[in-house]
XYZ file of N, CA, C and O in Angstrom:
412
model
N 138.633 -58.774 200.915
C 139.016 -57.383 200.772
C 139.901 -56.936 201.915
O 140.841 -56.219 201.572
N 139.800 -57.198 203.137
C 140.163 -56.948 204.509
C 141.944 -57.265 203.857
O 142.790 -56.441 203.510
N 142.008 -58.771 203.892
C 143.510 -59.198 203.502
C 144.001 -58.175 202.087
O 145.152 -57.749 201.987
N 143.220 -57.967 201.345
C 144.483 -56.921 200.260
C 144.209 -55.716 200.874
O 145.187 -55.255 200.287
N 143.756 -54.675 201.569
C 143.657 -53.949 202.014
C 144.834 -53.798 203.157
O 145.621 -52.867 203.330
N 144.733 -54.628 203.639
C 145.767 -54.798 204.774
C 147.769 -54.967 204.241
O 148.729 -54.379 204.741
N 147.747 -55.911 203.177
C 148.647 -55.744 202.370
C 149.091 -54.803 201.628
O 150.272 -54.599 201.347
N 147.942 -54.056 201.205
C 148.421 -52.942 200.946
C 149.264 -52.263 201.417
O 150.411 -52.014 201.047
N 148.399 -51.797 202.676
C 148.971 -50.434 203.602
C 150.437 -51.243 203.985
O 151.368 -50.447 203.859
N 150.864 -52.496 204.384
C 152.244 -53.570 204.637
C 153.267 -53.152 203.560
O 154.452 -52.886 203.758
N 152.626 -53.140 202.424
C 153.616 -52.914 201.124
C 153.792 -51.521 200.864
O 154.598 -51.280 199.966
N 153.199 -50.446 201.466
C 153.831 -48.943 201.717
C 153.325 -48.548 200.766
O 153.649 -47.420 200.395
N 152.372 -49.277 200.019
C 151.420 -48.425 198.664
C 150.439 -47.349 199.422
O 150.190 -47.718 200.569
N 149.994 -46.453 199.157
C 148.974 -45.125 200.194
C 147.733 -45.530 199.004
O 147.765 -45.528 197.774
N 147.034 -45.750 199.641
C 145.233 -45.723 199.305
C 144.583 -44.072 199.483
O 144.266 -43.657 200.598
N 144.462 -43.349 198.417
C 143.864 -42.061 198.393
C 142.215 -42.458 198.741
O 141.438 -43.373 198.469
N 142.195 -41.150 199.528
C 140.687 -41.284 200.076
C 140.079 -40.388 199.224
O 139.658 -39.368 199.769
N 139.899 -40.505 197.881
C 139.277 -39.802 196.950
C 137.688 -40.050 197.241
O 137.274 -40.938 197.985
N 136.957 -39.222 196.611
C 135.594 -39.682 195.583
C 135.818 -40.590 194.290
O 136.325 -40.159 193.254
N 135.366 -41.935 194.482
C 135.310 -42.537 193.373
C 134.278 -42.859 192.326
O 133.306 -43.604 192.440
N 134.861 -41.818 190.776
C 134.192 -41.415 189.602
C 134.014 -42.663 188.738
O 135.037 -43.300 188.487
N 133.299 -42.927 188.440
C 133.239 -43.357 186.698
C 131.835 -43.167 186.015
O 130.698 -43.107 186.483
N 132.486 -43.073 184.345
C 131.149 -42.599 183.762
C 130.007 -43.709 183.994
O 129.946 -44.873 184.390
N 128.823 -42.348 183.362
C 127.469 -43.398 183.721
C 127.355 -43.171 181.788
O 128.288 -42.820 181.064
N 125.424 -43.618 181.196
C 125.433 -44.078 180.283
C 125.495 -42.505 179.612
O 125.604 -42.565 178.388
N 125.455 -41.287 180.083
C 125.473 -40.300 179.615
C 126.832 -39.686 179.157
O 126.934 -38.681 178.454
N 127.668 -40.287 179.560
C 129.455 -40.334 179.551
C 129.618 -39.168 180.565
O 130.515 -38.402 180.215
N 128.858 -38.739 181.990
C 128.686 -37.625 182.899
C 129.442 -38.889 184.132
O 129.208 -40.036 184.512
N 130.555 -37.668 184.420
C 130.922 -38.859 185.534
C 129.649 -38.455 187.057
O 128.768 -37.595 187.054
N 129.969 -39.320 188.060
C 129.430 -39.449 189.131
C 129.991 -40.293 189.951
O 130.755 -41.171 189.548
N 129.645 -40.106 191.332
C 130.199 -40.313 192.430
C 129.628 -41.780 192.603
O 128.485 -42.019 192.216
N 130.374 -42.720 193.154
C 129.769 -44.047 193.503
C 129.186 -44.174 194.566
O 129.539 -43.314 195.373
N 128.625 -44.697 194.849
C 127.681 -44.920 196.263
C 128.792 -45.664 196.804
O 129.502 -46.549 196.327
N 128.756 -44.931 198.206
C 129.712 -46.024 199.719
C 129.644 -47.024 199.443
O 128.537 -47.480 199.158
N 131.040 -48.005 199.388
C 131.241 -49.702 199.268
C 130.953 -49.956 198.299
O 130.877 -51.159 198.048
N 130.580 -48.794 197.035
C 131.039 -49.224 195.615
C 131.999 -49.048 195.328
O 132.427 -47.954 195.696
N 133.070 -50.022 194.439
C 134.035 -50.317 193.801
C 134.150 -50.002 192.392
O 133.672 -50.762 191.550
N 134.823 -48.805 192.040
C 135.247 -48.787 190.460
C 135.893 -49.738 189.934
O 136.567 -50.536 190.585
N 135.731 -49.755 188.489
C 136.578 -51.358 187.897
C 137.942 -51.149 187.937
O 138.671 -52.140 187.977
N 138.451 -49.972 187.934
C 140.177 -50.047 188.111
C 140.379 -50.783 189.117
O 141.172 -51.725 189.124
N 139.602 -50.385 190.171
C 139.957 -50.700 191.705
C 140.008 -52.532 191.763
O 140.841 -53.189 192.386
N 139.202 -52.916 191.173
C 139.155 -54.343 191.030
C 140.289 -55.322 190.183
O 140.781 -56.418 190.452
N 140.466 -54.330 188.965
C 141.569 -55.102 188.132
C 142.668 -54.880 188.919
O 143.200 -55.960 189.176
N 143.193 -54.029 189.373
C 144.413 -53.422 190.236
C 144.245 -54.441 191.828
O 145.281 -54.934 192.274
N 143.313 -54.610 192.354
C 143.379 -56.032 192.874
C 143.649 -56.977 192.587
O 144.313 -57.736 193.293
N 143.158 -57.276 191.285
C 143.473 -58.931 190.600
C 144.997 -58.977 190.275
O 145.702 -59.929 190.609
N 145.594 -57.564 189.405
C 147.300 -57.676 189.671
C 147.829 -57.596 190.509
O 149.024 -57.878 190.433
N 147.257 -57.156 191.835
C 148.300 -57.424 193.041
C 148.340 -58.912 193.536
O 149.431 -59.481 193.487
N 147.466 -59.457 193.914
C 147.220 -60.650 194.118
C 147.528 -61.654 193.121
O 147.582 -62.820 193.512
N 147.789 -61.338 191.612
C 148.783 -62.588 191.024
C 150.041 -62.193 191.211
O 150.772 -63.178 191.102
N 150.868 -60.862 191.526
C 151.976 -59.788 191.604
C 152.573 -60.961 192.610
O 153.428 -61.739 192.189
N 152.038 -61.044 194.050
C 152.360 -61.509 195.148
C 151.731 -63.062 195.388
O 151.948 -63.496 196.519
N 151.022 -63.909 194.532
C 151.546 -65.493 194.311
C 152.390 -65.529 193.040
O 153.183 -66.462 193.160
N 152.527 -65.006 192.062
C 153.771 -65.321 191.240
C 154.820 -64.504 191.437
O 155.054 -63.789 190.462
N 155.972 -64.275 192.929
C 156.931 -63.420 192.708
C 157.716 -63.328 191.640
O 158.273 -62.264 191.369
N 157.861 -64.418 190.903
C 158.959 -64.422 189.750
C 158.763 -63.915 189.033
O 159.691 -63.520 188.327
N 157.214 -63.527 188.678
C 156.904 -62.883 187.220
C 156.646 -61.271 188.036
O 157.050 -60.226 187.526
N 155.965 -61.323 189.260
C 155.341 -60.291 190.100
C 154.590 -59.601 188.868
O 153.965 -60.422 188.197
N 154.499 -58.120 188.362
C 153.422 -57.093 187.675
C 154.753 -56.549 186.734
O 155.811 -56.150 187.220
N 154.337 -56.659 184.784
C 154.946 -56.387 184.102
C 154.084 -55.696 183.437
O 152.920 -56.017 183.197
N 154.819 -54.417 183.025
C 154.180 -53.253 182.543
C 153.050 -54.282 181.199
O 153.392 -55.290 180.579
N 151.770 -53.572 181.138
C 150.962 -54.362 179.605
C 150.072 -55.480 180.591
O 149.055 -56.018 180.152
N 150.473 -55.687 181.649
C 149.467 -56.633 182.116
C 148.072 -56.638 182.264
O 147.280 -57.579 182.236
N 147.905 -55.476 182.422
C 146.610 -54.256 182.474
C 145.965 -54.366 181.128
O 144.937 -55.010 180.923
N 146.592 -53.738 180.279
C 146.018 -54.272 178.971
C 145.389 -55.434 178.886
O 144.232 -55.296 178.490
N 145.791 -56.834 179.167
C 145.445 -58.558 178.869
C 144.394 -58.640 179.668
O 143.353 -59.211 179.342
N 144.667 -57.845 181.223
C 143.240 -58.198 182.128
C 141.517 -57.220 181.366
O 140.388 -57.598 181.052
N 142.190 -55.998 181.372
C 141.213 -55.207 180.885
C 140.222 -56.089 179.889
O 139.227 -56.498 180.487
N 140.270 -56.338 178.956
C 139.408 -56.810 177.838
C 138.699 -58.116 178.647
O 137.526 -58.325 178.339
N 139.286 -58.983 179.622
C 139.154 -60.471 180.313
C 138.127 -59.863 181.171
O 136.934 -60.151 181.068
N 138.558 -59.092 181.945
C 137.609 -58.454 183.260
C 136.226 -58.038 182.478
O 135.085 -58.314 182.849
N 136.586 -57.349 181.375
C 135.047 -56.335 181.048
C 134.164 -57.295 180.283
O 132.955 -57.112 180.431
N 134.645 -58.546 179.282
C 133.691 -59.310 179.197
C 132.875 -60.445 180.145
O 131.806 -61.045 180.031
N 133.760 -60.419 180.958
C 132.713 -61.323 182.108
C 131.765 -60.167 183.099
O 130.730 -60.677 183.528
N 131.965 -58.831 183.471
C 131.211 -57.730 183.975
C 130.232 -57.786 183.161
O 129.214 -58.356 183.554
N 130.260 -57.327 182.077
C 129.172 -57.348 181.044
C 128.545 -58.419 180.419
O 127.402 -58.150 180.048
N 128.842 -59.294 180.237
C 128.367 -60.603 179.622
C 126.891 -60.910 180.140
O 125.883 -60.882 179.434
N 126.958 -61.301 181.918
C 125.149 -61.439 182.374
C 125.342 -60.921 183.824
O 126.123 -61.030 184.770
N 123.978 -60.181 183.401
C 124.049 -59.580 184.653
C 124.067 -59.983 186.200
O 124.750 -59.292 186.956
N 123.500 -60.841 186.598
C 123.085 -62.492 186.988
C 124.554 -62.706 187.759
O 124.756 -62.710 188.974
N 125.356 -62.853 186.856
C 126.634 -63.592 187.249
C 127.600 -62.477 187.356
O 128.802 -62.739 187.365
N 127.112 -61.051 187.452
C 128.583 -60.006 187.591
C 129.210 -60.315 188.868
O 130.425 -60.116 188.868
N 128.888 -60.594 189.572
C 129.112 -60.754 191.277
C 130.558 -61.676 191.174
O 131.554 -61.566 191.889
N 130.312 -62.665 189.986
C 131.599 -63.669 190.212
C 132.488 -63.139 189.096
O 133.280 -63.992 188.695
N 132.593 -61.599 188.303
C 133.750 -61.301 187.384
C 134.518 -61.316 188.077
O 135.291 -61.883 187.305
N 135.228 -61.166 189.151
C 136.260 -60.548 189.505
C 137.179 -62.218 189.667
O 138.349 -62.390 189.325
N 136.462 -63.047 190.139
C 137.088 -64.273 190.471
C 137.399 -64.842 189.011
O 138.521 -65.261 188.726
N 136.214 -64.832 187.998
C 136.171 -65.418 186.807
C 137.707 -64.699 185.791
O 138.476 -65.234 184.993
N 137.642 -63.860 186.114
C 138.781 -62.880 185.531
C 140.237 -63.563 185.690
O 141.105 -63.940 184.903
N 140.017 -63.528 187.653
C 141.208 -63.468 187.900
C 141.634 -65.245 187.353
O 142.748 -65.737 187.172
N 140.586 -65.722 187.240
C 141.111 -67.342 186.846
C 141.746 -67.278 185.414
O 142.859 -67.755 185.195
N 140.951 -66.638 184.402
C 141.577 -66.662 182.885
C 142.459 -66.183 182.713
O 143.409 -66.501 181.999
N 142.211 -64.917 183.650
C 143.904 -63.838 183.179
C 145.661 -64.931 183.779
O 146.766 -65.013 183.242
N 144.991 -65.681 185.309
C 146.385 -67.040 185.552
C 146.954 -67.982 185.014
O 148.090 -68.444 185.121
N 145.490 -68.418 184.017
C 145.705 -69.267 183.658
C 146.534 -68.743 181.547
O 147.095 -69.570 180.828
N 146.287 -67.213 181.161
C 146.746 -67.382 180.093
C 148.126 -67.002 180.512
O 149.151 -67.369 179.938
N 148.074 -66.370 181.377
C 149.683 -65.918 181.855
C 150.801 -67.142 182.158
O 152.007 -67.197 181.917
N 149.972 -68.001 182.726
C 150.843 -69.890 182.680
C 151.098 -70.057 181.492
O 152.195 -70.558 181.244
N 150.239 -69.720 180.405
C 150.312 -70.138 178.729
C 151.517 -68.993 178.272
O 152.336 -69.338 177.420
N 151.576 -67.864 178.767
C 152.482 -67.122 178.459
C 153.908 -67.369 178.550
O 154.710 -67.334 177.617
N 154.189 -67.673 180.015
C 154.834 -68.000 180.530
C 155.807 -69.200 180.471
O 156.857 -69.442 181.065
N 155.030 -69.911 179.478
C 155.848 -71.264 179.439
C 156.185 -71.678 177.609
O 156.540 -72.640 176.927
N 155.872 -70.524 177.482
C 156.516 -70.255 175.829
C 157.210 -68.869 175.675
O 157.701 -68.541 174.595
């Protein structure tokens, strides 16, 4: 986290120091507890970090779309193993984008 954080602020993107919302099972938003991470915040990691190892392709509008559905079935799938969506994600979403990419 330290290294995209740090890249960030390098790449002149501004990190808002909001309250970060998302709904609960009541569809009532709420505030996350300190050093919780909303799922935007995570997918929007996973595109920066393929953005900046694939410069050639870097972030094309719709990419968001392909991760979204990739990210939320490995979050949800077991509970057990949510800890590793973000890695599990970022592997399928590289590896279909190679498949994309080369057709």
């Amino acid at each position: 986290k330290q290294w995209y954080q740090r890249r960030v602020r390098e790449s002149g993107r501004s990190e808002l120091k909001k309250p970060k919302k998302k709904y609960n099972d009541d569809d009532a938003y709420q505030i996350l507890p300190e050093g919780q991470e909303a799922h935007w915040e995570v997918c929007e990691r996973i595109l920066f970090i393929f953005a900046r190892l694939n410069p050639g392709i870097s972030y094309v509008q719709g990419m968001n779309e392909i991760l979204g559905p990739i990210y939320y079935t490995f979050v949800t799938d077991n509970r057990e193993n949510e800890q590793f969506a973000e890695a599990d994600a970022f592997f399928c979403f590289t590896g279909l984008m190679s498949e994309i990419k080369d057709n």
